[in-house]
XYZ file of N, CA, C and O in Angstrom:
560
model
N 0.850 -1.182 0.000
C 0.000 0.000 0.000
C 0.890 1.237 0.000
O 1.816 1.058 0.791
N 0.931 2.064 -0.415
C 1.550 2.997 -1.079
C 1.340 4.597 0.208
O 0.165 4.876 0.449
N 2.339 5.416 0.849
C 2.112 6.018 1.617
C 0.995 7.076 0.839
O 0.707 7.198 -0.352
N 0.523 7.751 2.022
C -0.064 9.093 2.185
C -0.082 10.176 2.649
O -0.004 10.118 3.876
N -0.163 11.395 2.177
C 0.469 12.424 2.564
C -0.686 13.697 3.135
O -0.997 14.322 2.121
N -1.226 14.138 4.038
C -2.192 15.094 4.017
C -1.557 16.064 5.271
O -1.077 15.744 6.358
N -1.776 17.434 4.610
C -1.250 18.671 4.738
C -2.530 19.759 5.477
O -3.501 19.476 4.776
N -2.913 20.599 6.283
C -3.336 21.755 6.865
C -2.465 22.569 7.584
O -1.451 22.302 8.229
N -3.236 23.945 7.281
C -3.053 24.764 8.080
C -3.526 25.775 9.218
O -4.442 26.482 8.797
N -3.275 25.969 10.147
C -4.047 26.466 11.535
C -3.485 28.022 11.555
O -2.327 28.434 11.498
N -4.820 28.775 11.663
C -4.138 30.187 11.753
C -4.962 30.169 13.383
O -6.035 29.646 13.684
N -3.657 31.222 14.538
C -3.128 31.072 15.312
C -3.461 32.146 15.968
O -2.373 32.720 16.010
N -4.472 33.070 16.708
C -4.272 34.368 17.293
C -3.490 34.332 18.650
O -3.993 34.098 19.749
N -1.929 34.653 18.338
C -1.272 34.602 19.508
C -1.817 36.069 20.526
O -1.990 35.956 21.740
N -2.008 37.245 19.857
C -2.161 38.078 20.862
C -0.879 39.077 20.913
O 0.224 38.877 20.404
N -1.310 40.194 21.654
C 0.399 41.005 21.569
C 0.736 40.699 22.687
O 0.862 41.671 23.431
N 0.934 39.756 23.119
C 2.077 39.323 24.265
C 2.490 37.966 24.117
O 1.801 37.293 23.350
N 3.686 37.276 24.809
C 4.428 36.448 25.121
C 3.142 35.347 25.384
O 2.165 35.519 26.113
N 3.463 34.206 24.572
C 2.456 32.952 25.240
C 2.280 31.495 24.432
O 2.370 31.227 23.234
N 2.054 30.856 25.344
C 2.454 29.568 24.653
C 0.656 29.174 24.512
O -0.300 29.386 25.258
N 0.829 28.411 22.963
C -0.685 28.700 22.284
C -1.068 26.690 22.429
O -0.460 25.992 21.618
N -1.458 26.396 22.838
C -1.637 24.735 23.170
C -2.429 23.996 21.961
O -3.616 24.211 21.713
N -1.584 23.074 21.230
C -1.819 22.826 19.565
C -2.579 21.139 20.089
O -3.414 20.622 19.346
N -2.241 20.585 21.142
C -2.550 19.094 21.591
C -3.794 18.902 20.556
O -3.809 18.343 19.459
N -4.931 19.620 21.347
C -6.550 19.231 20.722
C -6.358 18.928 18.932
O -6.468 17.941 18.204
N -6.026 20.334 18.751
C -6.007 20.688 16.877
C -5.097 19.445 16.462
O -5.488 19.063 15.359
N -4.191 18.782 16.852
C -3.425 17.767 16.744
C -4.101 16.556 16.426
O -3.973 15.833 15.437
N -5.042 16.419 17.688
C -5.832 15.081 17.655
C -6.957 15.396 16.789
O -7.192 14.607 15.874
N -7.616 16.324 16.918
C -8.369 16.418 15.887
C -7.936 15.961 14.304
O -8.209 15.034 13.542
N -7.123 17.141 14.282
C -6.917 16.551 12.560
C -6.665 15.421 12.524
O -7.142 14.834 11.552
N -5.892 14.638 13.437
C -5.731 13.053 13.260
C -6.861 11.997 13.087
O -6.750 10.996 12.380
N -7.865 12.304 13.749
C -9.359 11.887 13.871
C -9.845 12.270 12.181
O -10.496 11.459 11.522
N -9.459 13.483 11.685
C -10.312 13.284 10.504
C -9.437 12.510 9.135
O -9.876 11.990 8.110
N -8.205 12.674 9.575
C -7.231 11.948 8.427
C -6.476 10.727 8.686
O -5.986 10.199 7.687
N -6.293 10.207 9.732
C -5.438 9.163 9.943
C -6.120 8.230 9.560
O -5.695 7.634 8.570
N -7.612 7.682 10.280
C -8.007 6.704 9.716
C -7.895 5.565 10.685
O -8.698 4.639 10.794
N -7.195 5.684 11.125
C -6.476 4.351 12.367
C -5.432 3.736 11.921
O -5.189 2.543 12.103
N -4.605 4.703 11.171
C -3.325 3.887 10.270
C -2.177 4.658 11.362
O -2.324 5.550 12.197
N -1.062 3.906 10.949
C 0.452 4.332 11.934
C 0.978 5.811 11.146
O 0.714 5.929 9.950
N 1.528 6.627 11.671
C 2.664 7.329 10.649
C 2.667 8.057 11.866
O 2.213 7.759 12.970
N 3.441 9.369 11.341
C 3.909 10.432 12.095
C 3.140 12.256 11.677
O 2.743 12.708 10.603
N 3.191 12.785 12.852
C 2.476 13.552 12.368
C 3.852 14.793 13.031
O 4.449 14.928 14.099
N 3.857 15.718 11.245
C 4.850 16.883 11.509
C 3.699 18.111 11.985
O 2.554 18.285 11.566
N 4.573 18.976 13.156
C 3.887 20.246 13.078
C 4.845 21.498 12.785
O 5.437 21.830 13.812
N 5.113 22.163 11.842
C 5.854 23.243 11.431
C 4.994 24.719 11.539
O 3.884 24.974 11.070
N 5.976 25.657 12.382
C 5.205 26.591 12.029
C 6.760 27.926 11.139
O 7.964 28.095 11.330
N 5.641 28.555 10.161
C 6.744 29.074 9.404
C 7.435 30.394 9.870
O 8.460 30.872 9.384
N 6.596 30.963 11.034
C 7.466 31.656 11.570
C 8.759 32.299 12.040
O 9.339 31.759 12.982
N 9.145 33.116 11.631
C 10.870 33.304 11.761
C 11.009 33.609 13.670
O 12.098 33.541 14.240
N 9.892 33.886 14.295
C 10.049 34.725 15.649
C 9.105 33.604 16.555
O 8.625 33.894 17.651
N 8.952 32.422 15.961
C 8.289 31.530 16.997
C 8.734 29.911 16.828
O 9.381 29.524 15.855
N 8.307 29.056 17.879
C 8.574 27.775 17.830
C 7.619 26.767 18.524
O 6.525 27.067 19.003
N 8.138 25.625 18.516
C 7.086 24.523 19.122
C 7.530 23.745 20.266
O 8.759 23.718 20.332
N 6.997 23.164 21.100
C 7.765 22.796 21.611
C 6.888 21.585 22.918
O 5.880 21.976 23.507
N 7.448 20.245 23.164
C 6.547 19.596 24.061
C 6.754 19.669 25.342
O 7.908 19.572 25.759
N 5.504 19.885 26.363
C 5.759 20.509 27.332
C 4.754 20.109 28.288
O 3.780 19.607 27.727
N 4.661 20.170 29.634
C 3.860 19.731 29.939
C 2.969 21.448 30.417
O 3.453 22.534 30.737
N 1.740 21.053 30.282
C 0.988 22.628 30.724
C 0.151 22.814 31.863
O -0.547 21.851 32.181
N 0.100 23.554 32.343
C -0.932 23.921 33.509
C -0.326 23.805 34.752
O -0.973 24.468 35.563
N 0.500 23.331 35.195
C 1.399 23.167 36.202
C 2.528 24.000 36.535
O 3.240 23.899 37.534
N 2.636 24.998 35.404
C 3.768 25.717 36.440
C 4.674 25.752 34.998
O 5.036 26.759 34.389
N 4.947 24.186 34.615
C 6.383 24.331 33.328
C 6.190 25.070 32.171
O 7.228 25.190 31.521
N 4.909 25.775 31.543
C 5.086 26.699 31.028
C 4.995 27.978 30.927
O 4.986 28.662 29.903
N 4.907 28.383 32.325
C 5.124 29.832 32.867
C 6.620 29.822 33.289
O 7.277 30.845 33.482
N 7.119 28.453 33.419
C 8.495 28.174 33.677
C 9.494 28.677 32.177
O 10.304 29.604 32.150
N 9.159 27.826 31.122
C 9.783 28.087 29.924
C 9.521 29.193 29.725
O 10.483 29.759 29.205
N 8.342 30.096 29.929
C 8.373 31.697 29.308
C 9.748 32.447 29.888
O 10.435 33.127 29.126
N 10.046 32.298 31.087
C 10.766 32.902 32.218
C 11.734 32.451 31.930
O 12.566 33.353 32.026
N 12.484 31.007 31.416
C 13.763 31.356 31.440
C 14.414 31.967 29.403
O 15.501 32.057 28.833
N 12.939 32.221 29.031
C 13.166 32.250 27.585
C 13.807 34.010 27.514
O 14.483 34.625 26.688
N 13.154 34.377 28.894
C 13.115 36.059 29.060
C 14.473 36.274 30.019
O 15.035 37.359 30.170
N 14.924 34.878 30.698
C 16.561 35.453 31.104
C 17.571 35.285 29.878
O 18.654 35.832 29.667
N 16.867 34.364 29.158
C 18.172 33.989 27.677
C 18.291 34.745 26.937
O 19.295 35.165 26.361
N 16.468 35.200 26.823
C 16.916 36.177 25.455
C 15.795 37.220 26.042
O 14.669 36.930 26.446
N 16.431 38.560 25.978
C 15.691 39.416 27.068
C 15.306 40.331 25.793
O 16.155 40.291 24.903
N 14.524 40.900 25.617
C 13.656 41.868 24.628
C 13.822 42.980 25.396
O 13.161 43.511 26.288
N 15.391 43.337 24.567
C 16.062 44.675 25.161
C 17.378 45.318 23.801
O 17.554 44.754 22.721
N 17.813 46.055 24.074
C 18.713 46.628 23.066
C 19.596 45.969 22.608
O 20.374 46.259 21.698
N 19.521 45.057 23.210
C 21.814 43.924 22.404
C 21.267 43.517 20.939
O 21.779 44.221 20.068
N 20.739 42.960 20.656
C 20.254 42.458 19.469
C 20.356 43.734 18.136
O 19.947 44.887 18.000
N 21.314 42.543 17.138
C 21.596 43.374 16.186
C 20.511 43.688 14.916
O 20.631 44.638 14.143
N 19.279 42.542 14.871
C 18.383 42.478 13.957
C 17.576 43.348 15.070
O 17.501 43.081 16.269
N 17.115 44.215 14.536
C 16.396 45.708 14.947
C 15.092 45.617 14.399
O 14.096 45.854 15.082
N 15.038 45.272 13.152
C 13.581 45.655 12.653
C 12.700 45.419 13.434
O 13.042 44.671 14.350
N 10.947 46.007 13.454
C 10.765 45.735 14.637
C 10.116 46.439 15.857
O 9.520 47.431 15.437
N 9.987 46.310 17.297
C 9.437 46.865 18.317
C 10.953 46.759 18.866
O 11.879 46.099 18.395
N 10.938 47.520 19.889
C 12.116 47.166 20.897
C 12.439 46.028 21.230
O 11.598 45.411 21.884
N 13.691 45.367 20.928
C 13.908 43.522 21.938
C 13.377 42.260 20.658
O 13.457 41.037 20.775
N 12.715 43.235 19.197
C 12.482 42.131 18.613
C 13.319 41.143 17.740
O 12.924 40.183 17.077
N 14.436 41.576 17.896
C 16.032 40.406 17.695
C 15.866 39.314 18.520
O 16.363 38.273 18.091
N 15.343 39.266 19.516
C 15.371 38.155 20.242
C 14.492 37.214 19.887
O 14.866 36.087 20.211
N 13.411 37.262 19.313
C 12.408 36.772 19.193
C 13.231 35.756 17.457
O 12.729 34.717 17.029
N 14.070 36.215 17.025
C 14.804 36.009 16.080
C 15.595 34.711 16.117
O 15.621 33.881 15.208
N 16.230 34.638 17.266
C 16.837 33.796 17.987
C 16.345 32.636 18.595
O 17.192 31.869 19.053
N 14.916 32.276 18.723
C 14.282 31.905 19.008
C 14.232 30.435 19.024
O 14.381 29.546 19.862
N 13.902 30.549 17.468
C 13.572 29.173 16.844
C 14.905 28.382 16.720
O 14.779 27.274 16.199
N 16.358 28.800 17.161
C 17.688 27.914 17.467
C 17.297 27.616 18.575
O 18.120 26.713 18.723
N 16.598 27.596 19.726
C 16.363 27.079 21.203
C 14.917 26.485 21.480
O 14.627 25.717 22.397
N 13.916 27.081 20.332
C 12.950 26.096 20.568
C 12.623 26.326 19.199
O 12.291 27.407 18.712
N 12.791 24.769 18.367
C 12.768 24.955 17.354
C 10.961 24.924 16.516
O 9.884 24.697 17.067
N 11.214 25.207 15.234
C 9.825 25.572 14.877
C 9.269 24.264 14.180
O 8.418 24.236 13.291
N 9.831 23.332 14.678
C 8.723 22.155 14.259
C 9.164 20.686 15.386
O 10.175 20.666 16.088
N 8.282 19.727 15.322
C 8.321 18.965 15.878
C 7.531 17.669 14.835
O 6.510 17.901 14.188
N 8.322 16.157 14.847
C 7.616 15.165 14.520
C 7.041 14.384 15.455
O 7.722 14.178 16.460
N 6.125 13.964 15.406
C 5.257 13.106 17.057
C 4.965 11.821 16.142
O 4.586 11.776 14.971
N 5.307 10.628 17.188
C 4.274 9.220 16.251
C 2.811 9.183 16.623
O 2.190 9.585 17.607
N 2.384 8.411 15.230
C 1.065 8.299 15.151
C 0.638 6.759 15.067
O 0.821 6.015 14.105
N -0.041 6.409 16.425
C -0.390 4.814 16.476
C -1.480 4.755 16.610
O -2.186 5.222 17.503
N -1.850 3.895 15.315
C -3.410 3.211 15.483
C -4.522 4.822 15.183
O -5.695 4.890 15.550
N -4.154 5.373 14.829
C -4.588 7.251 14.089
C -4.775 8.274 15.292
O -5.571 9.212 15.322
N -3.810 7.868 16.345
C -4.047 8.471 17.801
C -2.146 9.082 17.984
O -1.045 8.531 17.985
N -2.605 10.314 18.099
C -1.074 11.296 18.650
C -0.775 10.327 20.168
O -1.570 9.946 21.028
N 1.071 10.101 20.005
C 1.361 9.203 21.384
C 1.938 10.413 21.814
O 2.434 11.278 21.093
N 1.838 10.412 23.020
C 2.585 11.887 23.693
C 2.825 11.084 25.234
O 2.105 10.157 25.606
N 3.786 11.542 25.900
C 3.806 11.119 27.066
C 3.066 11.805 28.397
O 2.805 13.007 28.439
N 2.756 10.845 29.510
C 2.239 11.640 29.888
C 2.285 12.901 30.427
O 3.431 13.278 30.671
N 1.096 13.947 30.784
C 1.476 15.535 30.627
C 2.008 15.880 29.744
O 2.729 16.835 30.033
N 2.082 15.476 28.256
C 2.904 16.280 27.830
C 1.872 16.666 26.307
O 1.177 15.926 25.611
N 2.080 17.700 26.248
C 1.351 19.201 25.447
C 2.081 19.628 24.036
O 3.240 19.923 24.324
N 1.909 19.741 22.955
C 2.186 20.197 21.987
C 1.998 21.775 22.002
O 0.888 22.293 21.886
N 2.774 22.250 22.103
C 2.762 24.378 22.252
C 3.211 24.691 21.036
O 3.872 23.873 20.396
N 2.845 26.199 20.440
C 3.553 26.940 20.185
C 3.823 27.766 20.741
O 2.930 28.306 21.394
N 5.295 28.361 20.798
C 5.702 29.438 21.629
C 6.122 30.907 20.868
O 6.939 30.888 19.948
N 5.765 31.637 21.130
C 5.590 33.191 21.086
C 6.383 33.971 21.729
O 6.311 34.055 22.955
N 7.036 34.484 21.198
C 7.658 35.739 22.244
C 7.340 37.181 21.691
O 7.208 38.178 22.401
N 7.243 37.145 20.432
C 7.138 38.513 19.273
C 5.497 38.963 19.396
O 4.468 38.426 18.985
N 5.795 40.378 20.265
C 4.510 40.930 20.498
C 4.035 41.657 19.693
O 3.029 42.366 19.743
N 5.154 41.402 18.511
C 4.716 42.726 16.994
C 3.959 41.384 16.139
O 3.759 41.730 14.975
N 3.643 40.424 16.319
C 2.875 39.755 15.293
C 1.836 38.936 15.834
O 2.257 37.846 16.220
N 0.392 39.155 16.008
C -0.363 38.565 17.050
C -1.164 37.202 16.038
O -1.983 36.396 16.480
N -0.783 37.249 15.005
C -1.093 35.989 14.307
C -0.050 34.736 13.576
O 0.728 35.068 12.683
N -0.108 33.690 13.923
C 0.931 32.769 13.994
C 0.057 31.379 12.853
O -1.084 30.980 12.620
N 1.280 31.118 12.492
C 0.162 30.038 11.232
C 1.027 28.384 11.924
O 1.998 28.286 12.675
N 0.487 27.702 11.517
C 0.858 26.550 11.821
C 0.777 25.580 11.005
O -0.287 25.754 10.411
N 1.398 24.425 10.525
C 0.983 23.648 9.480
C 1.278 21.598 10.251
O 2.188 20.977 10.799
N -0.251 21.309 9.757
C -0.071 20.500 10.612
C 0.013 18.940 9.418
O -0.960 18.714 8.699
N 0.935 18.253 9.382
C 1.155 17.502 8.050
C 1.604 15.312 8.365
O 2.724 14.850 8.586
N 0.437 14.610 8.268
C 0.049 13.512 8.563
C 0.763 12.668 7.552
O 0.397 12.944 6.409
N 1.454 11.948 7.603
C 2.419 11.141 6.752
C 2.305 9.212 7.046
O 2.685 8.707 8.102
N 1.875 8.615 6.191
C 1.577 7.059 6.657
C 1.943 6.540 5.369
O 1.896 5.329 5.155
């Protein structure tokens, strides 16, 4: 049987502030309408130059944790040589080398395996762009 390939995209209202946008549901969903109950992997890319993805566990603390140490690493302040922008938005630049902008997850039996607590995010730091796209792409 010959693979299959199915492709969407999720547009994203991050908001003008810092925040991690929780992709889990939209994940399983699309899997529910395309997998089928077959194995593969499911990519999530987002094309963003100033954001990333990242698995995490949520509601507990670890991703008010990751915002905080994202803001001692890379502080949205003057050092940054890519300027264009709001103030600090070089950092947001830097970003996607520390949390990168895609992730592959397996897909068993047409069900996302994730461990437990653990959350599919996108992460945000760039308060100059409050819409974030996402592309969510099912491979078997």
């Amino acid at each position: 049987m010959a693979g299959t390939f199915t492709t969407r995209t999720l547009d994203i209202a991050t908001g003008a502030t810092e925040t991690m946008h929780d992709l889990t549901n939209a994940c399983s969903a699309f899997l529910r309408e395309v997998a089928h109950g077959r194995n593969g992997l499911l990519n999530v890319f987002t094309p963003d130059a100033t954001s990333g993805l990242a698995i995490i566990e949520t509601g507990a603390g670890s991703d008010d944790d990751l915002l905080a140490a994202l803001r001692d690493i890379l502080p949205a302040d003057g050092r940054w040589r890519d300027r264009h922008g709001g103030p600090g938005h070089g950092s947001g630049h830097v970003l996607p080398a520390l949390v990168p902008p895609h992730a592959t997850l397996p897909v068993v039996d047409g069900e996302l395996v994730l461990g437990t607590s653990q959350s599919v995010v996108l992460v945000n730091t760039d308060r100059d762009s409050p819409e974030r796209q996402v592309r969510l792409s099912f491979l078997s």
